[in-house]
CSV table of C-alpha atoms and ligand atoms in Angstrom, one decimal:
chain,number,residue,atom,x,y,z
A,1,UNK,CA,-30.3,-35.8,-21.4
A,2,UNK,CA,-28.3,-38.9,-18.5
A,3,UNK,CA,-27.4,-40.8,-21.6
A,4,UNK,CA,-25.7,-38.4,-23.7
A,5,UNK,CA,-23.1,-38.2,-20.8
A,6,UNK,CA,-20.2,-40.8,-20.4
A,7,UNK,CA,-20.7,-43.0,-18.2
A,8,UNK,CA,-17.4,-42.1,-16.0
A,9,UNK,CA,-19.2,-39.0,-14.8
A,10,UNK,CA,-21.9,-41.0,-13.0
A,11,UNK,CA,-22.6,-38.7,-10.3
A,12,UNK,CA,-24.0,-35.9,-12.5
A,13,UNK,CA,-26.4,-38.2,-13.8
A,14,UNK,CA,-29.3,-37.8,-11.4
A,15,UNK,CA,-29.5,-41.3,-10.4
A,16,UNK,CA,-30.7,-44.3,-7.6
A,17,UNK,CA,-27.9,-44.7,-4.8
A,18,UNK,CA,-28.2,-47.9,-3.3
A,19,UNK,CA,-26.5,-47.9,0.3
A,20,UNK,CA,-26.2,-51.5,1.5
A,21,UNK,CA,-25.9,-51.7,6.0
A,22,UNK,CA,-24.6,-54.1,8.0
A,23,UNK,CA,-22.4,-56.3,5.0
A,24,UNK,CA,-19.3,-56.4,8.0
A,25,UNK,CA,-19.5,-58.5,10.6
A,26,UNK,CA,-17.2,-56.5,12.5
A,27,UNK,CA,-18.5,-53.1,12.2
A,28,UNK,CA,-22.2,-54.5,12.9
A,29,UNK,CA,-20.5,-55.6,16.1
A,30,UNK,CA,-19.2,-52.0,16.3
A,31,UNK,CA,-22.6,-50.6,16.2
A,32,UNK,CA,-24.3,-53.0,18.7
A,33,UNK,CA,-26.2,-54.7,16.2
A,34,UNK,CA,-27.2,-58.1,14.7
A,35,UNK,CA,-25.9,-59.5,11.5
A,36,UNK,CA,-28.6,-59.4,8.6
A,37,UNK,CA,-29.6,-62.5,7.4
A,38,UNK,CA,-30.7,-60.7,4.4
A,39,UNK,CA,-29.2,-57.3,3.1
A,40,UNK,CA,-30.2,-54.3,4.9
A,41,UNK,CA,-30.5,-51.3,2.3
A,42,UNK,CA,-31.5,-47.9,2.0
A,43,UNK,CA,-31.2,-45.2,-0.5
A,44,UNK,CA,-29.3,-41.8,-0.7
A,45,UNK,CA,-30.7,-38.9,-3.0
A,46,UNK,CA,-28.6,-38.0,-6.3
A,47,UNK,CA,-28.3,-34.4,-4.4
A,48,UNK,CA,-26.1,-36.6,-2.1
A,49,UNK,CA,-23.4,-36.9,-4.4
A,50,UNK,CA,-20.1,-34.6,-3.5
A,51,UNK,CA,-16.7,-34.7,-5.6
A,52,UNK,CA,-13.3,-33.1,-4.0
A,53,UNK,CA,-12.8,-30.0,-4.4
A,54,UNK,CA,-16.0,-29.6,-2.6
A,55,UNK,CA,-16.6,-29.6,0.9
A,56,UNK,CA,-18.6,-32.4,3.1
A,57,UNK,CA,-21.0,-30.2,5.0
A,58,UNK,CA,-22.7,-31.5,8.7
A,59,UNK,CA,-25.9,-30.5,8.5
A,60,UNK,CA,-27.5,-28.3,11.4
A,61,UNK,CA,-29.3,-30.9,12.9
A,62,UNK,CA,-26.3,-33.1,13.6
A,63,UNK,CA,-23.8,-33.2,16.5
A,64,UNK,CA,-22.0,-36.4,15.9
A,65,UNK,CA,-20.7,-37.0,12.6
A,66,UNK,CA,-19.0,-40.5,11.6
A,67,UNK,CA,-17.4,-41.3,8.4
A,68,UNK,CA,-18.2,-44.7,6.9
A,69,UNK,CA,-15.6,-45.3,3.8
A,70,UNK,CA,-16.9,-48.3,1.5
A,71,UNK,CA,-16.9,-49.9,-1.6
A,72,UNK,CA,-19.0,-48.5,-4.7
A,73,UNK,CA,-20.2,-50.6,-7.5
A,74,UNK,CA,-22.0,-48.7,-10.6
A,75,UNK,CA,-24.0,-50.3,-12.6
A,76,UNK,CA,-23.6,-49.8,-16.7
A,77,UNK,CA,-26.6,-52.2,-17.7
A,78,UNK,CA,-30.3,-52.1,-16.8
A,79,UNK,CA,-30.7,-55.0,-14.0
A,80,UNK,CA,-34.7,-56.1,-13.2
A,81,UNK,CA,-34.6,-59.3,-11.0
A,82,UNK,CA,-30.8,-60.6,-12.2
A,83,UNK,CA,-29.6,-64.1,-11.0
A,84,UNK,CA,-26.6,-63.9,-9.4
A,85,UNK,CA,-24.1,-66.1,-12.1
A,86,UNK,CA,-25.4,-62.9,-14.6
A,87,UNK,CA,-25.5,-59.9,-11.9
A,88,UNK,CA,-21.6,-59.1,-12.6
A,89,UNK,CA,-22.5,-58.6,-16.9
A,90,UNK,CA,-24.0,-55.0,-15.5
A,91,UNK,CA,-21.2,-54.1,-13.8
A,92,UNK,CA,-19.4,-51.4,-15.3
A,93,UNK,CA,-16.7,-50.0,-12.8
A,94,UNK,CA,-16.7,-48.7,-9.8
A,95,UNK,CA,-16.2,-45.7,-7.3
A,96,UNK,CA,-15.3,-45.6,-3.8
A,97,UNK,CA,-17.3,-43.4,-1.9
A,98,UNK,CA,-18.1,-42.1,2.0
A,99,UNK,CA,-21.5,-43.3,3.7
A,100,UNK,CA,-21.3,-39.5,6.0
A,101,UNK,CA,-24.1,-40.8,8.1
A,102,UNK,CA,-25.2,-38.1,11.2
A,103,UNK,CA,-25.1,-40.9,14.1
A,104,UNK,CA,-26.7,-39.2,16.4
A,105,UNK,CA,-29.9,-39.1,14.6
A,106,UNK,CA,-29.4,-41.9,13.5
A,107,UNK,CA,-29.6,-43.4,16.9
A,108,UNK,CA,-32.9,-41.1,17.8
A,109,UNK,CA,-34.5,-42.5,14.8
A,110,UNK,CA,-33.1,-46.3,15.7
A,111,UNK,CA,-34.8,-45.7,18.8
A,112,UNK,CA,-38.4,-44.6,17.3
A,113,UNK,CA,-38.0,-46.9,14.5
A,114,UNK,CA,-38.3,-44.1,11.8
A,115,UNK,CA,-36.8,-44.9,8.3
A,116,UNK,CA,-33.0,-43.1,8.5
A,117,UNK,CA,-33.3,-40.8,5.8
A,118,UNK,CA,-32.3,-37.5,7.9
A,119,UNK,CA,-29.1,-39.7,9.1
A,120,UNK,CA,-27.8,-40.4,5.7
A,121,UNK,CA,-29.7,-38.5,2.8
A,122,UNK,CA,-28.3,-35.4,3.8
A,123,UNK,CA,-26.4,-32.9,0.7
A,124,UNK,CA,-23.2,-33.7,0.9
A,125,UNK,CA,-23.4,-37.4,2.4
A,126,UNK,CA,-22.0,-39.2,-0.7
A,127,UNK,CA,-18.4,-38.2,-1.4
A,128,UNK,CA,-17.5,-40.1,-4.3
A,129,UNK,CA,-13.9,-41.2,-5.9
A,130,UNK,CA,-13.4,-40.6,-9.7
A,131,UNK,CA,-14.7,-43.4,-11.6
A,132,UNK,CA,-12.8,-46.8,-12.0
A,133,UNK,CA,-13.5,-49.0,-14.9
A,134,UNK,CA,-14.2,-52.1,-14.3
A,135,UNK,CA,-11.0,-53.6,-16.6
A,136,UNK,CA,-9.2,-51.9,-14.0
A,137,UNK,CA,-10.3,-54.6,-10.9
A,138,UNK,CA,-10.1,-57.7,-11.5
A,139,UNK,CA,-11.8,-58.5,-8.3
A,140,UNK,CA,-13.6,-56.5,-6.4
A,141,UNK,CA,-13.6,-58.8,-3.4
A,142,UNK,CA,-9.6,-58.1,-2.9
A,143,UNK,CA,-9.7,-55.0,-2.2
A,144,UNK,CA,-8.1,-53.0,0.6
A,145,UNK,CA,-9.9,-49.8,1.3
A,146,UNK,CA,-8.9,-47.5,3.7
A,147,UNK,CA,-9.2,-44.0,5.5
A,148,UNK,CA,-7.2,-41.3,7.7
A,149,UNK,CA,-8.5,-38.4,9.3
A,150,UNK,CA,-5.6,-35.5,9.3
A,151,UNK,CA,-3.6,-38.4,8.4
A,152,UNK,CA,-4.6,-40.7,11.4
A,153,UNK,CA,-6.0,-44.3,10.1
A,154,UNK,CA,-9.4,-45.2,11.1
A,155,UNK,CA,-10.5,-46.9,9.2
A,156,UNK,CA,-8.8,-50.6,7.3
A,157,UNK,CA,-11.0,-52.8,5.5
A,158,UNK,CA,-10.7,-56.1,3.1
A,159,UNK,CA,-13.6,-56.4,0.4
A,160,UNK,CA,-13.4,-60.3,1.3
A,161,UNK,CA,-14.7,-59.9,4.2
A,162,UNK,CA,-18.4,-58.6,3.0
A,163,UNK,CA,-21.2,-60.8,4.1
A,164,UNK,CA,-23.0,-60.7,1.2
A,165,UNK,CA,-20.9,-60.9,-2.0
A,166,UNK,CA,-21.7,-58.3,-5.0
A,167,UNK,CA,-23.3,-60.4,-7.3
A,168,UNK,CA,-25.5,-61.6,-4.2
A,169,UNK,CA,-26.5,-58.0,-3.4
A,170,UNK,CA,-27.1,-57.0,-7.2
A,171,UNK,CA,-29.5,-59.9,-7.7
A,172,UNK,CA,-31.0,-59.3,-4.2
A,173,UNK,CA,-31.2,-55.9,-4.8
A,174,UNK,CA,-32.8,-56.2,-8.5
A,175,UNK,CA,-35.5,-58.1,-7.6
A,176,UNK,CA,-36.7,-55.0,-5.2
A,177,UNK,CA,-35.4,-51.5,-7.2
A,178,UNK,CA,-35.0,-52.2,-11.0
A,179,UNK,CA,-31.6,-50.8,-11.3
A,180,UNK,CA,-31.1,-48.5,-14.0
A,181,UNK,CA,-27.3,-47.7,-15.8
A,182,UNK,CA,-25.3,-44.9,-14.2
A,183,UNK,CA,-27.0,-46.1,-10.7
A,184,UNK,CA,-24.4,-46.5,-7.7
A,185,UNK,CA,-24.5,-49.3,-5.4
A,186,UNK,CA,-22.5,-48.7,-1.7
A,187,UNK,CA,-21.6,-52.2,-0.6
A,188,UNK,CA,-21.0,-51.0,3.2
A,189,UNK,CA,-18.7,-49.9,5.8
A,190,UNK,CA,-16.1,-51.8,7.6
A,191,UNK,CA,-14.9,-51.6,10.8
A,192,UNK,CA,-13.4,-48.1,12.4
A,193,UNK,CA,-16.3,-45.6,11.7
A,194,UNK,CA,-16.0,-42.4,13.9
A,195,UNK,CA,-16.5,-38.8,13.9
A,196,UNK,CA,-15.1,-36.0,11.8
A,197,UNK,CA,-15.4,-31.8,13.1
A,198,UNK,CA,-15.3,-29.0,11.2
A,199,UNK,CA,-12.1,-27.9,9.3
A,200,UNK,CA,-10.9,-32.2,9.0
A,201,UNK,CA,-9.4,-33.8,6.4
A,202,UNK,CA,-10.2,-37.0,5.1
A,203,UNK,CA,-8.1,-38.9,3.3
A,204,UNK,CA,-9.5,-42.4,1.8
A,205,UNK,CA,-8.8,-45.2,-0.8
A,206,UNK,CA,-8.5,-48.0,-2.1
A,207,UNK,CA,-4.9,-49.7,-2.1
A,208,UNK,CA,-2.6,-49.5,-5.2
A,209,UNK,CA,-5.7,-47.9,-7.2
A,210,UNK,CA,-6.5,-44.4,-5.6
A,211,UNK,CA,-7.2,-42.1,-3.0
A,212,UNK,CA,-9.5,-38.9,-2.3
A,213,UNK,CA,-9.2,-36.2,-0.4
A,214,UNK,CA,-11.9,-34.1,1.2
A,215,UNK,CA,-12.9,-31.2,4.0
A,216,UNK,CA,-15.5,-31.0,6.4
A,217,UNK,CA,-17.7,-28.1,6.8
A,218,UNK,CA,-20.1,-26.8,9.6
B,1,LIG,O1,-26.4,-50.8,12.6
B,1,LIG,C1,-26.3,-49.7,12.9
B,1,LIG,O2,-26.2,-49.2,13.8
B,1,LIG,C2,-25.7,-49.0,11.9
B,1,LIG,C3,-25.9,-49.0,10.9
B,1,LIG,C4,-25.4,-48.8,9.7
B,1,LIG,O3,-24.8,-47.4,9.4
B,1,LIG,C5,-25.4,-49.2,8.5
B,1,LIG,C6,-24.3,-48.7,7.3
B,1,LIG,O4,-24.4,-48.1,6.6
B,1,LIG,C7,-23.0,-49.7,6.8
B,1,LIG,O5,-22.7,-50.8,7.4
B,1,LIG,O6,-22.3,-49.2,6.1
B,2,MG,MG1,-22.5,-47.6,5.4
């Protein structure tokens, strides 16, 4: 049963992965998208999780696979319509996450007004780092997250630049989707998203906290 597993292995629980989009102004700008007036969010299935040692697989219909590095917030206690003031009591820790995106498919979905599931929810679209307990990160809005491809820096962002703060996101999302212990919220990508090819190596990290590496495969 899920609750018998240690919380640090949240990715084995088969829980909700809620992803926030356009939460950094410079990323929205590089995508040619307007800034959101309220959080934009979408879901990935729990089978999207992938851990270090296993590859990120490009789906067969994708010709332009993009990386997006994001801070993940792990929920430790059920949250239903929680206030911003109480929101952080529901956080148990953090993880570094990649929101792997079939960008060509997403562009197609946007043009056709279709949901982003094919673009964002394929198997291995959510690589995650080790779990970081909340106590190790005194302020999640003061973190530098970065990503390199084959050793070259592509993304570097500061979580202080989020448009909607973590308490705001938890409060907003929990009004709509009840959040459960083990759920993960991806808080959006800073600028610098770009393509990866088969055999590329992605390295990403939270400065002074952790780093992780993944290979891309076809
Ligand atoms: O605005 C777009 O075209 C695309 C936005 C995203 O892919 C949203 C995210 O996933 C993000 O900002 O992290
Ligand atoms: Mg994203």
